[in-house]
Coordinates of C-alpha atoms in Angstrom, one line a residue:
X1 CA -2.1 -1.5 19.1
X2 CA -2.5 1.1 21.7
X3 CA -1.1 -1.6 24.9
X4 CA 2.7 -1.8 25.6
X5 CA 4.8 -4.9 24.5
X6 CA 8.2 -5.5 26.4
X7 CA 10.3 -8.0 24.7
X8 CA 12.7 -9.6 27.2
X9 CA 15.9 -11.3 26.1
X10 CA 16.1 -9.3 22.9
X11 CA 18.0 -11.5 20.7
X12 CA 17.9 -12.2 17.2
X13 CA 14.4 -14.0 17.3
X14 CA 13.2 -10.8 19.4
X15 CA 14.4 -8.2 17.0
X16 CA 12.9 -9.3 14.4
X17 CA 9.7 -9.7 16.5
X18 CA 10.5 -5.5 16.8
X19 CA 10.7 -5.1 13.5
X20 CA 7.9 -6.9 12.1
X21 CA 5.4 -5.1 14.3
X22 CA 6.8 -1.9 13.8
X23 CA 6.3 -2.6 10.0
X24 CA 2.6 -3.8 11.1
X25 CA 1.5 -0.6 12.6
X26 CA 2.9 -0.6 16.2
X27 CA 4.3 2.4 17.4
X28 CA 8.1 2.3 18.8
X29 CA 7.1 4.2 22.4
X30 CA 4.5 1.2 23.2
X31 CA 7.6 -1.0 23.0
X32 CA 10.2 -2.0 25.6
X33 CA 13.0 -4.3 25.3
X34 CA 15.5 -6.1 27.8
X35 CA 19.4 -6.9 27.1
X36 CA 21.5 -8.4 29.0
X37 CA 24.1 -6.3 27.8
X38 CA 23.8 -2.0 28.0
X39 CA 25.2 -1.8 24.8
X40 CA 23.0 -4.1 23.2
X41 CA 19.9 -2.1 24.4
X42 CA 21.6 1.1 23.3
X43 CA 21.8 -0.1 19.6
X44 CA 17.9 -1.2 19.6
X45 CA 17.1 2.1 20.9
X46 CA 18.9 3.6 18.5
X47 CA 17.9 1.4 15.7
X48 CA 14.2 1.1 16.4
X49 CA 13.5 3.8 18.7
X50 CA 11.8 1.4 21.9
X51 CA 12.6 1.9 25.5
X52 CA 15.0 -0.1 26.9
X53 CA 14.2 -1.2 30.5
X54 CA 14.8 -3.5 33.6
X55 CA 12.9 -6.9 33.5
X56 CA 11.4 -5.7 36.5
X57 CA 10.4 -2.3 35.0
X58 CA 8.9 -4.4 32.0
X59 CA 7.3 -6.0 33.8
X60 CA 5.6 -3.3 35.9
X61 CA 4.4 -1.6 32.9
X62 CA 4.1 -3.8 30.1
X63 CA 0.7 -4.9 29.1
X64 CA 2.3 -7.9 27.3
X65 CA 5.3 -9.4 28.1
X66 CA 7.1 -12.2 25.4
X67 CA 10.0 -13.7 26.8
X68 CA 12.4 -14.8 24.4
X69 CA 15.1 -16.1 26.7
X70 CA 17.0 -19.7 26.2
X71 CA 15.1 -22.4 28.0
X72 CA 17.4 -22.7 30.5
X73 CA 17.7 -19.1 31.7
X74 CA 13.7 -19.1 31.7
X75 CA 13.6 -20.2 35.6
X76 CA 15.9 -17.4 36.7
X77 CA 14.1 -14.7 34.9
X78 CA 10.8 -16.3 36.0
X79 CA 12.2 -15.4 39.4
X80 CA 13.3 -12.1 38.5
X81 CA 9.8 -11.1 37.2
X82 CA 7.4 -13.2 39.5
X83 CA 7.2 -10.5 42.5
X84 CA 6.5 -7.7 39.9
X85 CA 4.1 -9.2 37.3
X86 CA 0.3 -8.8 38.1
X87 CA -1.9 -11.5 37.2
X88 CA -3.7 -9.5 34.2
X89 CA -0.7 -9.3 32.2
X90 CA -0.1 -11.4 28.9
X91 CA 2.9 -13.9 29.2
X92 CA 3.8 -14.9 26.0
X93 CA 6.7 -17.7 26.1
X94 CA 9.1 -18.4 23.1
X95 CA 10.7 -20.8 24.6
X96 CA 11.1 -24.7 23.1
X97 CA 10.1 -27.6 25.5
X98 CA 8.5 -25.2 28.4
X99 CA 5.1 -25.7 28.8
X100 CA 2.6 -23.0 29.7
X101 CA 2.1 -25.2 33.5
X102 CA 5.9 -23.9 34.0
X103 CA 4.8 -20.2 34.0
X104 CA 1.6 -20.3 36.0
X105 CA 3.2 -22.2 38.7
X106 CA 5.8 -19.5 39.0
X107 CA 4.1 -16.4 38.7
X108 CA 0.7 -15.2 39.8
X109 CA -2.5 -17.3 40.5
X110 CA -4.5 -17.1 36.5
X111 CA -2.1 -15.4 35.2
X112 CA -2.9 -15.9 31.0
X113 CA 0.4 -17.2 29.1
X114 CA 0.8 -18.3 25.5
X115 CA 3.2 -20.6 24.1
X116 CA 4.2 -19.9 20.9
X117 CA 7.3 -21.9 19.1
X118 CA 8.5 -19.8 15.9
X119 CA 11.4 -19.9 13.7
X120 CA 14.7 -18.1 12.2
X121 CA 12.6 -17.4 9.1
X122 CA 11.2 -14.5 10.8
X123 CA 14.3 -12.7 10.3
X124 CA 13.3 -12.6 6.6
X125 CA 9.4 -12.0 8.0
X126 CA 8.5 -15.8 6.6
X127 CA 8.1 -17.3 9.8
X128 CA 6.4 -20.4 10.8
X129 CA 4.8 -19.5 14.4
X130 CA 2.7 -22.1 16.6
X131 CA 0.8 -20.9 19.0
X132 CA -0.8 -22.8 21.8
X133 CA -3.4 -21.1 24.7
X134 CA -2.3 -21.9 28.3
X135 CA -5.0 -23.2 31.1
X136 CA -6.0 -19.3 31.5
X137 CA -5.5 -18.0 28.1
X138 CA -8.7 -16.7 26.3
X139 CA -9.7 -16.3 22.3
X140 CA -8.6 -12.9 22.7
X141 CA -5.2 -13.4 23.9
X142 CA -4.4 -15.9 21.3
X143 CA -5.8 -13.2 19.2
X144 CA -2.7 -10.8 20.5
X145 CA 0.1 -13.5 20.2
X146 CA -1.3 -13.9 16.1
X147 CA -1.2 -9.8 16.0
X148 CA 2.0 -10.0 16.8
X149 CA 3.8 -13.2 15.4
X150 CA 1.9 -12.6 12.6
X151 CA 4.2 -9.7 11.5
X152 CA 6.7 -12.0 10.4
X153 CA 5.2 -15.2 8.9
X154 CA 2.3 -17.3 9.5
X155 CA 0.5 -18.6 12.2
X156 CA -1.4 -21.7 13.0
X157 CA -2.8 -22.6 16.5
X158 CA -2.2 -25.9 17.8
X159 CA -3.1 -27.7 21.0
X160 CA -0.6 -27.7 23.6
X161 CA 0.0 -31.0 23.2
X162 CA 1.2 -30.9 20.1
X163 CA 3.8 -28.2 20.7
X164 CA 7.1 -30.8 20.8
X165 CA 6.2 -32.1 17.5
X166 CA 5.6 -28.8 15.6
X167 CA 9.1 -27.7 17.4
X168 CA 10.8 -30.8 16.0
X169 CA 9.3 -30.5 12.4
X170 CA 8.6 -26.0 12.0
X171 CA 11.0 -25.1 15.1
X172 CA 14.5 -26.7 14.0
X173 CA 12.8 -27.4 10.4
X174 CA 15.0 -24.4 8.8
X175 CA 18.1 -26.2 9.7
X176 CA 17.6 -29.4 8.5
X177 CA 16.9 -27.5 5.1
X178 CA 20.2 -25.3 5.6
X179 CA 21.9 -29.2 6.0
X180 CA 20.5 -30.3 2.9
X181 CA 21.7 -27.2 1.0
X182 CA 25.0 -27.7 2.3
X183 CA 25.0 -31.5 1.4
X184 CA 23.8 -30.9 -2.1
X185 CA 26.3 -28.0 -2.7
X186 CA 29.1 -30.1 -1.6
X187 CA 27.7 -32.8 -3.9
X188 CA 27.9 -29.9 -6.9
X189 CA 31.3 -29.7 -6.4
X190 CA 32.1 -33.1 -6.6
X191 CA 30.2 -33.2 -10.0
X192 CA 32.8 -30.6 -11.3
X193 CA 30.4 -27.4 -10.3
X194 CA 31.8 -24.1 -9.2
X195 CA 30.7 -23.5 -5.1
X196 CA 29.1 -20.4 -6.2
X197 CA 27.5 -21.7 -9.2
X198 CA 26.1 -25.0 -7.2
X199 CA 25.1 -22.6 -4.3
X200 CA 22.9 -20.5 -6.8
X201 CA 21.6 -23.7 -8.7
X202 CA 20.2 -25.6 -5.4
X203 CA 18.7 -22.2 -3.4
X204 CA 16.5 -21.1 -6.4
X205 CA 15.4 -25.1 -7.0
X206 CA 14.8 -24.8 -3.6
X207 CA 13.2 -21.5 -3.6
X208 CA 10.7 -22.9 -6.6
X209 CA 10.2 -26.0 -4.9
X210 CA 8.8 -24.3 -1.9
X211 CA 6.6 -22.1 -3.6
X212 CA 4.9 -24.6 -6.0
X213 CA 4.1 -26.7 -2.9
X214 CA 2.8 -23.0 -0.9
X215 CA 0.6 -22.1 -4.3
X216 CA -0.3 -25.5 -6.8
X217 CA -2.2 -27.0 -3.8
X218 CA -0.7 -30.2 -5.0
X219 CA 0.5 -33.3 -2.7
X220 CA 4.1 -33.4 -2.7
X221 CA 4.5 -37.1 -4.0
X222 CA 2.3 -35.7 -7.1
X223 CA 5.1 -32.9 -7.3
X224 CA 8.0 -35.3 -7.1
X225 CA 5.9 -37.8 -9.7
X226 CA 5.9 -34.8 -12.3
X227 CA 9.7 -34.2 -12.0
X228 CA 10.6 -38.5 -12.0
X229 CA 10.4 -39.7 -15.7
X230 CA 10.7 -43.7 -16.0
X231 CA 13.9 -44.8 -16.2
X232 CA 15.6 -41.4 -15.9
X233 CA 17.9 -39.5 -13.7
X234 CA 15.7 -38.3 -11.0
X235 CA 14.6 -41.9 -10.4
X236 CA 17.6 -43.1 -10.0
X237 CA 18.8 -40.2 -7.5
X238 CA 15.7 -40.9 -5.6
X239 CA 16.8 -45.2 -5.5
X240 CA 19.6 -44.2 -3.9
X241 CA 18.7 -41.9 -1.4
X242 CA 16.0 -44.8 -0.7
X243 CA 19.0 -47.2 -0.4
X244 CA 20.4 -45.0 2.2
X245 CA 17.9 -45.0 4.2
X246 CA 17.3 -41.0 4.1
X247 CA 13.1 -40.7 4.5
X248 CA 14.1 -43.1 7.6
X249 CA 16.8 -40.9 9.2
X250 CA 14.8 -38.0 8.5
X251 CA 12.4 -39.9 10.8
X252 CA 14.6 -40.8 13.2
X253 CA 15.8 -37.0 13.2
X254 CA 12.3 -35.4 13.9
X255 CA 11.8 -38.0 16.5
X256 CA 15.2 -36.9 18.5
X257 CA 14.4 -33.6 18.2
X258 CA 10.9 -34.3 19.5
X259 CA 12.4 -35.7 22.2
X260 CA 15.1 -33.3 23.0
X261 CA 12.2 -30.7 23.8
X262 CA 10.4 -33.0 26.2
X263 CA 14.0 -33.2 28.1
X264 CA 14.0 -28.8 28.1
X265 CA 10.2 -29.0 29.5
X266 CA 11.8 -31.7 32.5
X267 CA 15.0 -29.5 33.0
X268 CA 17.4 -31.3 31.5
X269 CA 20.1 -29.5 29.7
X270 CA 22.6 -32.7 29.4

């Protein structure tokens, strides 16, 4: 913990980044952040106590850089950054769809870069990160990306080429759960619930749910089996959502949003 990080594009994904390795040990002078706007910078100084710099200072002095930008402003910071960035510094990329080849191209020859795809759940430090070595990334700088990532959620290391999937399922995954939550809640109220009283009913199922799959160890379909009694009322919930076709949209979903991150890695932003 003794190298300096620079976070650039400090949003809310980057903050909590901040936080979580502050709370793991990492002193706020080895940090540096980059905002767009002055007085966004000022109020991470003044919350957190980091530096607030140029890119180009960043990336001058940083030992790791992890750009947390929107896919579509990557290119222009890439710019920005490639005349300053020596080739023994740490890229790590947070960006959906961009694949590691889009960095080295850009910046200098074996330069090391890291893709890692996280999630809004590291806001609440339960974040699902994926993290994926580029063609010049070693052990050891997977190693960092998991130090740091790791300080809000878990980690897994998957192959590059699996990086669209894992964005479509882990990536986005948190909304399609905040969708259902809404849909259900709605579906309370129909059913003669208070909003509040729905609300509090469906996030603590969901809340439970979650953490027997995390701990039992149990399939899911053995977990659903347990709650569905013959002829009963979860059984007949589930028959209709089958005759919706919901497991297929869900499907279909993933599959779109797959696909939506292989149009970011091709430049499209249609």
């Amino acid at each position: 913990m003794t190298q300096k990080v620079a976070v650039l594009g400090t949003g809310k994904i980057g903050e909590a980044l901040l936080s979580g390795m502050i709370r793991a040990g990492w002193k706020p002078a080895d940090l540096l952040v980059t905002a767009r706007r002055p007085e966004r910078a000022d109020e991470l100084r003044t919350r957190y106590g980091v530096t607030p710099v140029s890119n180009q200072d960043a990336a001058k002095t940083a030992d790791i850089l992890i750009l947390t930008v929107k896919p579509q402003d990557m290119g222009a910071l890439l710019d920005e950054l490639a005349p300053h960035v020596p080739a023994d510094r740490l890229i790590i990329s947070g960006a959906a769809g961009i694949p590691t080849a889009f960095f080295e191209e850009r910046l200098a020859s074996g330069i090391p870069v890291v893709r890692v795809m996280t999630n809004t759940p590291a806001l609440v430090d339960e974040a699902m990160s994926v993290i994926s070595a580029g063609s010049h990334a070693t052990a050891a700088h997977l190693a960092h990306a998991e130090e740091i990532f790791g300080g809000v959620g878990k980690t897994l290391r998957v192959p590059e080429s699996q990086q669209d999937a894992c964005t479509a399922l882990s990536g986005s995954g948190p909304a399609y759960f905040f969708y259902l939550v809404e849909a259900m809640t709605d579906a309370g109220i129909l059913l003669g619930l208070p909003r509040d009283k729905a609300h509090d009913l469906i996030v603590q199922s969901a809340i439970g749910a979650a953490t027997m799959l995390r701990d039992s160890g149990e399939h899911p379909v053995r977990l659903r089996e347990n709650v569905t009694s013959p002829a009963g009322t979860t059984i007949n919930a589930i028959r209709e959502l089958e005759n919706h076709g919901v497991r297929a949209a869900l499907i279909a979903a993933l599959e779109a949003a797959r696909d939506r991150s292989r149009e970011l890695a091709s430049g499209s932003k249609d």
